[in-house]
Amino acid sequence: MTDMTERYEAVVVGGGAAGLSAALVLGRARRRTLVVDAGEPRNAPAAHLQGYLTRDGMPPAEFLAAGREEIARYGVELVRDRAVDASRQDDGEFRVTLAAGRTVHARRLILATGLADELPAVTGIAERFGRDVLHCPYCHGWEVRDRSFGVLATTPMSVHQALMVSQWSKDVTLFLHRVAEEELTGDDTRRLAAAGVVVVAGEVAGLVVEGDRLTGVRLTDGTVHDRSTLFVAPRAVPRNDLFERLGAALRETPFGTYPVVDETGLTTVPGVWAAGNAVGFAEQVVNAAGAGYRAAATLNGELLFADLDAAQDRSWPRS
Ligand SMILES: Cc1cc2nc3c(=O)[nH]c(=O)nc-3n(C[C@H](O)[C@H](O)[C@H](O)COP(=O)(O)OP(=O)(O)OC[C@H]3O[C@@H](n4cnc5c(N)ncnc54)[C@H](O)[C@@H]3O)c2cc1C
C-alpha cells in the first residue's frame, strides 16, 4: 500500500534552474509536487550568473534561493537529497528512492539533473575554474573582454572555441597541448590566421598563478606565456543513471549521451520529462528555466486530460 503522504502528482529531480522553474509552474497549477535536489548546480564555481534577462550579474546561489522561495509560496515541497533509483510501476506511476532511505511515489516525473563538467587534467585548472579558467564566452566573455586569452586545445574542436573567443579579445593564443598540428584542417588554419589567433605547439604543464590571479601558462619545455584568462573545454558528463533505470532511450552526440526527447522534453518513457542540461550541454540558465516551464506545463495538461478521460470512462462505461 502506498503511503499517501508520500504520493505526489509530480516529482521533480533536480533543483537547478530547470527543476525549480518546472516546480513553480506545477505549484501554481495546484499540483502536489516534490523537488528532490542534491544541491550541486553546474554553475556553482561562478561568482555571477550572466545573460539572464533581469538577473544579469546575480550570484547563482542567490538566484536559486529566490527560486526556492518562490516555489514554497505555492506549497511545493523541496528536500535536499539525491534520487538514487526510479522505476515505473505496473499502474504507470513511479517509485523514486532517495539516498537517505525515503521512498516517494509520483504520477509523473521531471528529471532535471543537469550534468557534471570533467575538466582537463592540467594542474591548477580545477582550482581556478569559473574564475579565470573559463569555458563559455557567453557566460564570462564580457567580464574578461580585451584581456590576454589562452585556449587549451583538448581536441581539434578547440579551434572553434579559439575562434569564438576572438569575438571578445583580439589577443588570443591557442595552445595545441596534445593536439598535433597536422590534425588542424586547412579551414582551421585559415580562420585562425584571419582571427589573429596565435597557435603554440607543445604540451601545457600547468598554470602560473600570482597573488590569486592567473598570469601565465607554462609548457613542459619550461616556456611561460603570459595570459590572464584561459578557456578550456570540459567534457560534459550527463547524469543518465535515472534515465537508464527507467529504460529511456538515449542518443549519442559529440558532447555526450542524452535522453531522446520530443519538443516538450518528454522522454521515450510515458510520464517522464527531462529538462535543462540533462537534455543537452549547451542549455544556458535561461534555456533550462524555459525547458522546465514547458515540460511542467505539458505534464500538467497531460495529467488533466488523463484524469478527465478516466472520469468519463467511469461515468460513461463503454458497452
Ligand atoms: C562555471 C560555469 C559558469 C556558468 N555561467 C553561466 C552564466 O553566466 N549564464 C548562464 O546562462 N549559464 C551559465 N552556466 C551554465 C549553467 O550552469 C547551466 O545552464 C545551468 O546550471 C543548467 O541548469 P539545470 O537546472 O539544467 O542544471 P543544474 O543547475 O546543474 O541543476 C541540476 C541539479 O540537479 C541536482 N541533481 C542531479 N542529480 C540528482 C539526483 N539524482 N537527485 C537529486 N538531485 C540531483 C544537482 O545537484 C543540481 O542541483 C555556467 C556553467 C558553468 C560550469
PDB file of N, CA, C and O in Angstrom, residues 12-23 40-43 52 63-64 109-117 236-240 243 251 253 255-267 272-296:
ATOM      1  N   VAL A  12       9.950  16.239  -9.114  1.00  0.00           N
ATOM      2  CA  VAL A  12      10.975  16.849  -9.955  1.00  0.00           C
ATOM      3  C   VAL A  12      12.318  16.489  -9.333  1.00  0.00           C
ATOM      4  O   VAL A  12      12.563  16.803  -8.165  1.00  0.00           O
ATOM      5  N   VAL A  13      13.165  15.827 -10.086  1.00  0.00           N
ATOM      6  CA  VAL A  13      14.506  15.515  -9.574  1.00  0.00           C
ATOM      7  C   VAL A  13      15.468  16.555 -10.141  1.00  0.00           C
ATOM      8  O   VAL A  13      15.621  16.681 -11.352  1.00  0.00           O
ATOM      9  N   GLY A  14      16.089  17.301  -9.232  1.00  0.00           N
ATOM     10  CA  GLY A  14      16.992  18.391  -9.640  1.00  0.00           C
ATOM     11  C   GLY A  14      16.357  19.729  -9.336  1.00  0.00           C
ATOM     12  O   GLY A  14      15.252  20.022  -9.791  1.00  0.00           O
ATOM     13  N   GLY A  15      17.064  20.510  -8.517  1.00  0.00           N
ATOM     14  CA  GLY A  15      16.535  21.828  -8.126  1.00  0.00           C
ATOM     15  C   GLY A  15      17.414  22.956  -8.630  1.00  0.00           C
ATOM     16  O   GLY A  15      17.652  23.929  -7.919  1.00  0.00           O
ATOM     17  N   GLY A  16      17.904  22.832  -9.871  1.00  0.00           N
ATOM     18  CA  GLY A  16      18.570  23.946 -10.536  1.00  0.00           C
ATOM     19  C   GLY A  16      17.523  24.791 -11.253  1.00  0.00           C
ATOM     20  O   GLY A  16      16.327  24.731 -10.924  1.00  0.00           O
ATOM     21  N   ALA A  17      17.971  25.568 -12.220  1.00  0.00           N
ATOM     22  CA  ALA A  17      17.039  26.454 -12.933  1.00  0.00           C
ATOM     23  C   ALA A  17      15.908  25.671 -13.592  1.00  0.00           C
ATOM     24  O   ALA A  17      14.742  26.074 -13.533  1.00  0.00           O
ATOM     25  N   ALA A  18      16.254  24.540 -14.201  1.00  0.00           N
ATOM     26  CA  ALA A  18      15.230  23.764 -14.915  1.00  0.00           C
ATOM     27  C   ALA A  18      14.207  23.186 -13.942  1.00  0.00           C
ATOM     28  O   ALA A  18      12.993  23.318 -14.135  1.00  0.00           O
ATOM     29  N   GLY A  19      14.706  22.547 -12.882  1.00  0.00           N
ATOM     30  CA  GLY A  19      13.802  21.889 -11.944  1.00  0.00           C
ATOM     31  C   GLY A  19      12.944  22.878 -11.171  1.00  0.00           C
ATOM     32  O   GLY A  19      11.738  22.657 -10.983  1.00  0.00           O
ATOM     33  N   LEU A  20      13.540  23.984 -10.735  1.00  0.00           N
ATOM     34  CA  LEU A  20      12.762  24.960  -9.951  1.00  0.00           C
ATOM     35  C   LEU A  20      11.720  25.648 -10.831  1.00  0.00           C
ATOM     36  O   LEU A  20      10.605  25.939 -10.387  1.00  0.00           O
ATOM     37  N   SER A  21      12.088  25.905 -12.079  1.00  0.00           N
ATOM     38  CA  SER A  21      11.126  26.531 -12.983  1.00  0.00           C
ATOM     39  C   SER A  21       9.937  25.597 -13.223  1.00  0.00           C
ATOM     40  O   SER A  21       8.769  26.012 -13.201  1.00  0.00           O
ATOM     41  N   ALA A  22      10.242  24.313 -13.403  1.00  0.00           N
ATOM     42  CA  ALA A  22       9.164  23.327 -13.569  1.00  0.00           C
ATOM     43  C   ALA A  22       8.294  23.295 -12.312  1.00  0.00           C
ATOM     44  O   ALA A  22       7.057  23.273 -12.382  1.00  0.00           O
ATOM     45  N   ALA A  23       8.940  23.320 -11.158  1.00  0.00           N
ATOM     46  CA  ALA A  23       8.202  23.232  -9.895  1.00  0.00           C
ATOM     47  C   ALA A  23       7.308  24.446  -9.691  1.00  0.00           C
ATOM     48  O   ALA A  23       6.195  24.325  -9.152  1.00  0.00           O
ATOM     49  N   GLU A  40      23.942  20.503  -6.150  1.00  0.00           N
ATOM     50  CA  GLU A  40      25.235  20.701  -6.840  1.00  0.00           C
ATOM     51  C   GLU A  40      24.997  21.292  -8.220  1.00  0.00           C
ATOM     52  O   GLU A  40      25.235  20.638  -9.242  1.00  0.00           O
ATOM     53  N   PRO A  41      24.520  22.543  -8.272  1.00  0.00           N
ATOM     54  CA  PRO A  41      24.251  23.130  -9.595  1.00  0.00           C
ATOM     55  C   PRO A  41      25.538  23.338 -10.389  1.00  0.00           C
ATOM     56  O   PRO A  41      26.591  23.601  -9.808  1.00  0.00           O
ATOM     57  N   ARG A  42      25.440  23.242 -11.676  1.00  0.00           N
ATOM     58  CA  ARG A  42      26.631  23.253 -12.542  1.00  0.00           C
ATOM     59  C   ARG A  42      27.430  24.541 -12.416  1.00  0.00           C
ATOM     60  O   ARG A  42      28.649  24.518 -12.445  1.00  0.00           O
ATOM     61  N   ASN A  43      26.745  25.660 -12.288  1.00  0.00           N
ATOM     62  CA  ASN A  43      27.473  26.941 -12.282  1.00  0.00           C
ATOM     63  C   ASN A  43      27.915  27.367 -10.880  1.00  0.00           C
ATOM     64  O   ASN A  43      28.299  28.520 -10.674  1.00  0.00           O
ATOM     65  N   TYR A  52      21.025  36.336 -18.257  1.00  0.00           N
ATOM     66  CA  TYR A  52      19.622  36.005 -17.978  1.00  0.00           C
ATOM     67  C   TYR A  52      18.921  37.349 -17.777  1.00  0.00           C
ATOM     68  O   TYR A  52      19.166  38.033 -16.779  1.00  0.00           O
ATOM     69  N   PHE A  63      20.197  33.366  -6.984  1.00  0.00           N
ATOM     70  CA  PHE A  63      19.163  33.051  -7.976  1.00  0.00           C
ATOM     71  C   PHE A  63      18.373  31.811  -7.545  1.00  0.00           C
ATOM     72  O   PHE A  63      17.139  31.804  -7.544  1.00  0.00           O
ATOM     73  N   LEU A  64      19.087  30.781  -7.134  1.00  0.00           N
ATOM     74  CA  LEU A  64      18.407  29.537  -6.746  1.00  0.00           C
ATOM     75  C   LEU A  64      17.641  29.700  -5.439  1.00  0.00           C
ATOM     76  O   LEU A  64      16.553  29.157  -5.274  1.00  0.00           O
ATOM     77  N   LEU A 109       7.013  12.348 -13.645  1.00  0.00           N
ATOM     78  CA  LEU A 109       8.369  12.733 -13.235  1.00  0.00           C
ATOM     79  C   LEU A 109       8.952  13.776 -14.182  1.00  0.00           C
ATOM     80  O   LEU A 109       8.731  13.700 -15.402  1.00  0.00           O
ATOM     81  N   ILE A 110       9.711  14.702 -13.613  1.00  0.00           N
ATOM     82  CA  ILE A 110      10.571  15.556 -14.438  1.00  0.00           C
ATOM     83  C   ILE A 110      11.993  15.360 -13.923  1.00  0.00           C
ATOM     84  O   ILE A 110      12.259  15.556 -12.728  1.00  0.00           O
ATOM     85  N   LEU A 111      12.880  14.959 -14.788  1.00  0.00           N
ATOM     86  CA  LEU A 111      14.282  14.784 -14.406  1.00  0.00           C
ATOM     87  C   LEU A 111      15.074  15.970 -14.944  1.00  0.00           C
ATOM     88  O   LEU A 111      15.196  16.160 -16.159  1.00  0.00           O
ATOM     89  N   ALA A 112      15.551  16.784 -14.032  1.00  0.00           N
ATOM     90  CA  ALA A 112      16.306  17.997 -14.391  1.00  0.00           C
ATOM     91  C   ALA A 112      17.631  17.935 -13.640  1.00  0.00           C
ATOM     92  O   ALA A 112      17.966  18.796 -12.841  1.00  0.00           O
ATOM     93  N   THR A 113      18.367  16.864 -13.923  1.00  0.00           N
ATOM     94  CA  THR A 113      19.527  16.507 -13.104  1.00  0.00           C
ATOM     95  C   THR A 113      20.835  17.129 -13.590  1.00  0.00           C
ATOM     96  O   THR A 113      21.883  16.906 -12.982  1.00  0.00           O
ATOM     97  N   GLY A 114      20.784  17.881 -14.689  1.00  0.00           N
ATOM     98  CA  GLY A 114      21.970  18.613 -15.129  1.00  0.00           C
ATOM     99  C   GLY A 114      23.085  17.695 -15.589  1.00  0.00           C
ATOM    100  O   GLY A 114      22.857  16.535 -15.974  1.00  0.00           O
ATOM    101  N   LEU A 115      24.297  18.211 -15.528  1.00  0.00           N
ATOM    102  CA  LEU A 115      25.463  17.414 -15.914  1.00  0.00           C
ATOM    103  C   LEU A 115      26.670  17.850 -15.098  1.00  0.00           C
ATOM    104  O   LEU A 115      26.647  18.890 -14.434  1.00  0.00           O
ATOM    105  N   ALA A 116      27.713  17.056 -15.178  1.00  0.00           N
ATOM    106  CA  ALA A 116      28.966  17.413 -14.497  1.00  0.00           C
ATOM    107  C   ALA A 116      30.011  17.772 -15.552  1.00  0.00           C
ATOM    108  O   ALA A 116      29.994  17.228 -16.660  1.00  0.00           O
ATOM    109  N   ASP A 117      30.882  18.728 -15.222  1.00  0.00           N
ATOM    110  CA  ASP A 117      31.954  19.117 -16.134  1.00  0.00           C
ATOM    111  C   ASP A 117      33.237  18.423 -15.719  1.00  0.00           C
ATOM    112  O   ASP A 117      33.732  18.644 -14.615  1.00  0.00           O
ATOM    113  N   ALA A 236      31.557  17.108 -21.041  1.00  0.00           N
ATOM    114  CA  ALA A 236      30.249  17.047 -20.375  1.00  0.00           C
ATOM    115  C   ALA A 236      29.954  15.607 -19.977  1.00  0.00           C
ATOM    116  O   ALA A 236      30.025  14.704 -20.810  1.00  0.00           O
ATOM    117  N   VAL A 237      29.634  15.419 -18.701  1.00  0.00           N
ATOM    118  CA  VAL A 237      29.280  14.075 -18.227  1.00  0.00           C
ATOM    119  C   VAL A 237      27.811  14.112 -17.767  1.00  0.00           C
ATOM    120  O   VAL A 237      27.509  14.496 -16.637  1.00  0.00           O
ATOM    121  N   PRO A 238      26.900  13.773 -18.677  1.00  0.00           N
ATOM    122  CA  PRO A 238      25.480  13.801 -18.309  1.00  0.00           C
ATOM    123  C   PRO A 238      25.176  12.802 -17.199  1.00  0.00           C
ATOM    124  O   PRO A 238      25.837  11.771 -17.093  1.00  0.00           O
ATOM    125  N   ARG A 239      24.197  13.159 -16.388  1.00  0.00           N
ATOM    126  CA  ARG A 239      23.821  12.246 -15.286  1.00  0.00           C
ATOM    127  C   ARG A 239      22.654  11.379 -15.765  1.00  0.00           C
ATOM    128  O   ARG A 239      21.493  11.714 -15.560  1.00  0.00           O
ATOM    129  N   ASN A 240      22.996  10.286 -16.423  1.00  0.00           N
ATOM    130  CA  ASN A 240      21.966   9.489 -17.102  1.00  0.00           C
ATOM    131  C   ASN A 240      21.442   8.314 -16.294  1.00  0.00           C
ATOM    132  O   ASN A 240      20.601   7.562 -16.780  1.00  0.00           O
ATOM    133  N   PHE A 243      17.649   7.978 -16.037  1.00  0.00           N
ATOM    134  CA  PHE A 243      17.052   7.695 -17.354  1.00  0.00           C
ATOM    135  C   PHE A 243      17.276   6.222 -17.714  1.00  0.00           C
ATOM    136  O   PHE A 243      16.389   5.555 -18.233  1.00  0.00           O
ATOM    137  N   ARG A 251      20.543   9.022 -26.783  1.00  0.00           N
ATOM    138  CA  ARG A 251      21.167   9.268 -28.101  1.00  0.00           C
ATOM    139  C   ARG A 251      22.568   9.806 -27.866  1.00  0.00           C
ATOM    140  O   ARG A 251      22.804  10.571 -26.928  1.00  0.00           O
ATOM    141  N   THR A 253      25.753  12.086 -28.821  1.00  0.00           N
ATOM    142  CA  THR A 253      26.087  13.323 -29.526  1.00  0.00           C
ATOM    143  C   THR A 253      27.598  13.524 -29.353  1.00  0.00           C
ATOM    144  O   THR A 253      28.214  12.869 -28.506  1.00  0.00           O
ATOM    145  N   PHE A 255      28.876  15.651 -27.768  1.00  0.00           N
ATOM    146  CA  PHE A 255      29.063  16.258 -26.446  1.00  0.00           C
ATOM    147  C   PHE A 255      28.436  15.416 -25.344  1.00  0.00           C
ATOM    148  O   PHE A 255      28.031  15.929 -24.296  1.00  0.00           O
ATOM    149  N   GLY A 256      28.334  14.110 -25.571  1.00  0.00           N
ATOM    150  CA  GLY A 256      27.823  13.227 -24.531  1.00  0.00           C
ATOM    151  C   GLY A 256      26.536  12.534 -24.973  1.00  0.00           C
ATOM    152  O   GLY A 256      25.969  12.817 -26.037  1.00  0.00           O
ATOM    153  N   THR A 257      26.076  11.641 -24.133  1.00  0.00           N
ATOM    154  CA  THR A 257      24.878  10.850 -24.414  1.00  0.00           C
ATOM    155  C   THR A 257      23.724  11.399 -23.581  1.00  0.00           C
ATOM    156  O   THR A 257      23.864  11.568 -22.362  1.00  0.00           O
ATOM    157  N   TYR A 258      22.623  11.678 -24.243  1.00  0.00           N
ATOM    158  CA  TYR A 258      21.486  12.334 -23.574  1.00  0.00           C
ATOM    159  C   TYR A 258      20.201  11.574 -23.907  1.00  0.00           C
ATOM    160  O   TYR A 258      20.128  10.869 -24.922  1.00  0.00           O
ATOM    161  N   PRO A 259      19.154  11.761 -23.089  1.00  0.00           N
ATOM    162  CA  PRO A 259      17.892  11.084 -23.401  1.00  0.00           C
ATOM    163  C   PRO A 259      17.266  11.629 -24.691  1.00  0.00           C
ATOM    164  O   PRO A 259      17.397  12.812 -24.999  1.00  0.00           O
ATOM    165  N   VAL A 260      16.604  10.751 -25.389  1.00  0.00           N
ATOM    166  CA  VAL A 260      15.817  11.162 -26.559  1.00  0.00           C
ATOM    167  C   VAL A 260      14.571  11.855 -26.027  1.00  0.00           C
ATOM    168  O   VAL A 260      13.879  11.298 -25.164  1.00  0.00           O
ATOM    169  N   VAL A 261      14.296  13.070 -26.484  1.00  0.00           N
ATOM    170  CA  VAL A 261      13.097  13.796 -26.021  1.00  0.00           C
ATOM    171  C   VAL A 261      12.374  14.432 -27.207  1.00  0.00           C
ATOM    172  O   VAL A 261      12.985  14.696 -28.235  1.00  0.00           O
ATOM    173  N   ASP A 262      11.085  14.692 -27.012  1.00  0.00           N
ATOM    174  CA  ASP A 262      10.365  15.461 -28.031  1.00  0.00           C
ATOM    175  C   ASP A 262      10.484  16.953 -27.683  1.00  0.00           C
ATOM    176  O   ASP A 262      11.209  17.331 -26.766  1.00  0.00           O
ATOM    177  N   GLU A 263       9.742  17.785 -28.406  1.00  0.00           N
ATOM    178  CA  GLU A 263       9.923  19.232 -28.214  1.00  0.00           C
ATOM    179  C   GLU A 263       9.435  19.739 -26.856  1.00  0.00           C
ATOM    180  O   GLU A 263       9.757  20.847 -26.441  1.00  0.00           O
ATOM    181  N   THR A 264       8.701  18.890 -26.113  1.00  0.00           N
ATOM    182  CA  THR A 264       8.262  19.299 -24.774  1.00  0.00           C
ATOM    183  C   THR A 264       9.197  18.752 -23.688  1.00  0.00           C
ATOM    184  O   THR A 264       8.994  19.029 -22.504  1.00  0.00           O
ATOM    185  N   GLY A 265      10.177  17.944 -24.102  1.00  0.00           N
ATOM    186  CA  GLY A 265      11.077  17.326 -23.126  1.00  0.00           C
ATOM    187  C   GLY A 265      10.616  15.924 -22.725  1.00  0.00           C
ATOM    188  O   GLY A 265      11.257  15.288 -21.886  1.00  0.00           O
ATOM    189  N   LEU A 266       9.515  15.446 -23.321  1.00  0.00           N
ATOM    190  CA  LEU A 266       9.026  14.100 -22.984  1.00  0.00           C
ATOM    191  C   LEU A 266      10.022  13.054 -23.489  1.00  0.00           C
ATOM    192  O   LEU A 266      10.409  13.077 -24.655  1.00  0.00           O
ATOM    193  N   THR A 267      10.442  12.170 -22.583  1.00  0.00           N
ATOM    194  CA  THR A 267      11.369  11.095 -22.973  1.00  0.00           C
ATOM    195  C   THR A 267      10.567   9.971 -23.635  1.00  0.00           C
ATOM    196  O   THR A 267       9.345  10.071 -23.801  1.00  0.00           O
ATOM    197  N   VAL A 272       7.517  10.655 -18.207  1.00  0.00           N
ATOM    198  CA  VAL A 272       8.823  11.146 -17.729  1.00  0.00           C
ATOM    199  C   VAL A 272       9.347  12.217 -18.686  1.00  0.00           C
ATOM    200  O   VAL A 272       9.570  11.948 -19.871  1.00  0.00           O
ATOM    201  N   TRP A 273       9.512  13.411 -18.138  1.00  0.00           N
ATOM    202  CA  TRP A 273      10.085  14.513 -18.924  1.00  0.00           C
ATOM    203  C   TRP A 273      11.512  14.789 -18.459  1.00  0.00           C
ATOM    204  O   TRP A 273      11.875  14.459 -17.315  1.00  0.00           O
ATOM    205  N   ALA A 274      12.269  15.434 -19.333  1.00  0.00           N
ATOM    206  CA  ALA A 274      13.628  15.856 -18.979  1.00  0.00           C
ATOM    207  C   ALA A 274      13.761  17.320 -19.375  1.00  0.00           C
ATOM    208  O   ALA A 274      13.120  17.776 -20.324  1.00  0.00           O
ATOM    209  N   ALA A 275      14.604  18.053 -18.641  1.00  0.00           N
ATOM    210  CA  ALA A 275      14.763  19.476 -18.946  1.00  0.00           C
ATOM    211  C   ALA A 275      16.141  19.961 -18.540  1.00  0.00           C
ATOM    212  O   ALA A 275      16.758  19.419 -17.609  1.00  0.00           O
ATOM    213  N   GLY A 276      16.591  21.004 -19.222  1.00  0.00           N
ATOM    214  CA  GLY A 276      17.854  21.659 -18.871  1.00  0.00           C
ATOM    215  C   GLY A 276      19.061  20.900 -19.390  1.00  0.00           C
ATOM    216  O   GLY A 276      18.999  20.233 -20.422  1.00  0.00           O
ATOM    217  N   ASN A 277      20.162  20.995 -18.660  1.00  0.00           N
ATOM    218  CA  ASN A 277      21.402  20.330 -19.097  1.00  0.00           C
ATOM    219  C   ASN A 277      21.272  18.811 -19.102  1.00  0.00           C
ATOM    220  O   ASN A 277      22.128  18.122 -19.663  1.00  0.00           O
ATOM    221  N   ALA A 278      20.242  18.272 -18.508  1.00  0.00           N
ATOM    222  CA  ALA A 278      20.011  16.831 -18.594  1.00  0.00           C
ATOM    223  C   ALA A 278      19.742  16.413 -20.034  1.00  0.00           C
ATOM    224  O   ALA A 278      19.901  15.248 -20.394  1.00  0.00           O
ATOM    225  N   VAL A 279      19.343  17.383 -20.862  1.00  0.00           N
ATOM    226  CA  VAL A 279      18.969  17.084 -22.245  1.00  0.00           C
ATOM    227  C   VAL A 279      20.058  17.504 -23.228  1.00  0.00           C
ATOM    228  O   VAL A 279      20.121  17.032 -24.359  1.00  0.00           O
ATOM    229  N   GLY A 280      20.933  18.412 -22.819  1.00  0.00           N
ATOM    230  CA  GLY A 280      21.977  18.877 -23.727  1.00  0.00           C
ATOM    231  C   GLY A 280      22.928  19.820 -23.012  1.00  0.00           C
ATOM    232  O   GLY A 280      22.510  20.567 -22.132  1.00  0.00           O
ATOM    233  N   PHE A 281      24.207  19.770 -23.407  1.00  0.00           N
ATOM    234  CA  PHE A 281      25.209  20.518 -22.631  1.00  0.00           C
ATOM    235  C   PHE A 281      25.111  22.023 -22.869  1.00  0.00           C
ATOM    236  O   PHE A 281      25.582  22.804 -22.052  1.00  0.00           O
ATOM    237  N   ALA A 282      24.493  22.450 -23.975  1.00  0.00           N
ATOM    238  CA  ALA A 282      24.552  23.871 -24.328  1.00  0.00           C
ATOM    239  C   ALA A 282      23.441  24.710 -23.681  1.00  0.00           C
ATOM    240  O   ALA A 282      23.427  25.923 -23.853  1.00  0.00           O
ATOM    241  N   GLU A 283      22.542  24.080 -22.960  1.00  0.00           N
ATOM    242  CA  GLU A 283      21.435  24.834 -22.364  1.00  0.00           C
ATOM    243  C   GLU A 283      21.959  25.803 -21.312  1.00  0.00           C
ATOM    244  O   GLU A 283      22.525  25.391 -20.303  1.00  0.00           O
ATOM    245  N   GLN A 284      21.756  27.080 -21.532  1.00  0.00           N
ATOM    246  CA  GLN A 284      22.121  28.079 -20.544  1.00  0.00           C
ATOM    247  C   GLN A 284      21.004  28.174 -19.499  1.00  0.00           C
ATOM    248  O   GLN A 284      19.950  27.550 -19.642  1.00  0.00           O
ATOM    249  N   VAL A 285      21.205  29.008 -18.489  1.00  0.00           N
ATOM    250  CA  VAL A 285      20.226  29.040 -17.389  1.00  0.00           C
ATOM    251  C   VAL A 285      18.832  29.435 -17.907  1.00  0.00           C
ATOM    252  O   VAL A 285      17.823  28.829 -17.548  1.00  0.00           O
ATOM    253  N   VAL A 286      18.808  30.427 -18.766  1.00  0.00           N
ATOM    254  CA  VAL A 286      17.505  30.893 -19.260  1.00  0.00           C
ATOM    255  C   VAL A 286      16.812  29.807 -20.086  1.00  0.00           C
ATOM    256  O   VAL A 286      15.592  29.618 -19.997  1.00  0.00           O
ATOM    257  N   ASN A 287      17.604  29.051 -20.862  1.00  0.00           N
ATOM    258  CA  ASN A 287      17.019  27.959 -21.655  1.00  0.00           C
ATOM    259  C   ASN A 287      16.546  26.835 -20.738  1.00  0.00           C
ATOM    260  O   ASN A 287      15.489  26.229 -20.969  1.00  0.00           O
ATOM    261  N   ALA A 288      17.353  26.560 -19.698  1.00  0.00           N
ATOM    262  CA  ALA A 288      16.996  25.489 -18.760  1.00  0.00           C
ATOM    263  C   ALA A 288      15.680  25.833 -18.058  1.00  0.00           C
ATOM    264  O   ALA A 288      14.793  24.988 -17.921  1.00  0.00           O
ATOM    265  N   ALA A 289      15.556  27.101 -17.656  1.00  0.00           N
ATOM    266  CA  ALA A 289      14.317  27.526 -16.994  1.00  0.00           C
ATOM    267  C   ALA A 289      13.144  27.407 -17.966  1.00  0.00           C
ATOM    268  O   ALA A 289      12.055  26.942 -17.591  1.00  0.00           O
ATOM    269  N   GLY A 290      13.366  27.795 -19.213  1.00  0.00           N
ATOM    270  CA  GLY A 290      12.296  27.709 -20.221  1.00  0.00           C
ATOM    271  C   GLY A 290      11.887  26.270 -20.465  1.00  0.00           C
ATOM    272  O   GLY A 290      10.691  25.957 -20.579  1.00  0.00           O
ATOM    273  N   ALA A 291      12.879  25.399 -20.534  1.00  0.00           N
ATOM    274  CA  ALA A 291      12.582  23.979 -20.783  1.00  0.00           C
ATOM    275  C   ALA A 291      11.809  23.379 -19.609  1.00  0.00           C
ATOM    276  O   ALA A 291      10.901  22.562 -19.795  1.00  0.00           O
ATOM    277  N   GLY A 292      12.184  23.782 -18.388  1.00  0.00           N
ATOM    278  CA  GLY A 292      11.462  23.286 -17.207  1.00  0.00           C
ATOM    279  C   GLY A 292      10.010  23.737 -17.245  1.00  0.00           C
ATOM    280  O   GLY A 292       9.089  22.966 -16.948  1.00  0.00           O
ATOM    281  N   TYR A 293       9.817  24.981 -17.630  1.00  0.00           N
ATOM    282  CA  TYR A 293       8.453  25.533 -17.734  1.00  0.00           C
ATOM    283  C   TYR A 293       7.631  24.715 -18.732  1.00  0.00           C
ATOM    284  O   TYR A 293       6.510  24.288 -18.446  1.00  0.00           O
ATOM    285  N   ARG A 294       8.214  24.496 -19.914  1.00  0.00           N
ATOM    286  CA  ARG A 294       7.485  23.798 -20.989  1.00  0.00           C
ATOM    287  C   ARG A 294       7.157  22.367 -20.568  1.00  0.00           C
ATOM    288  O   ARG A 294       6.036  21.890 -20.770  1.00  0.00           O
ATOM    289  N   ALA A 295       8.115  21.693 -19.963  1.00  0.00           N
ATOM    290  CA  ALA A 295       7.868  20.313 -19.534  1.00  0.00           C
ATOM    291  C   ALA A 295       6.736  20.270 -18.509  1.00  0.00           C
ATOM    292  O   ALA A 295       5.833  19.429 -18.578  1.00  0.00           O
ATOM    293  N   ALA A 296       6.774  21.207 -17.551  1.00  0.00           N
ATOM    294  CA  ALA A 296       5.767  21.205 -16.481  1.00  0.00           C
ATOM    295  C   ALA A 296       4.379  21.518 -17.024  1.00  0.00           C
ATOM    296  O   ALA A 296       3.387  20.893 -16.625  1.00  0.00           O
TER     297      ALA A 296
END
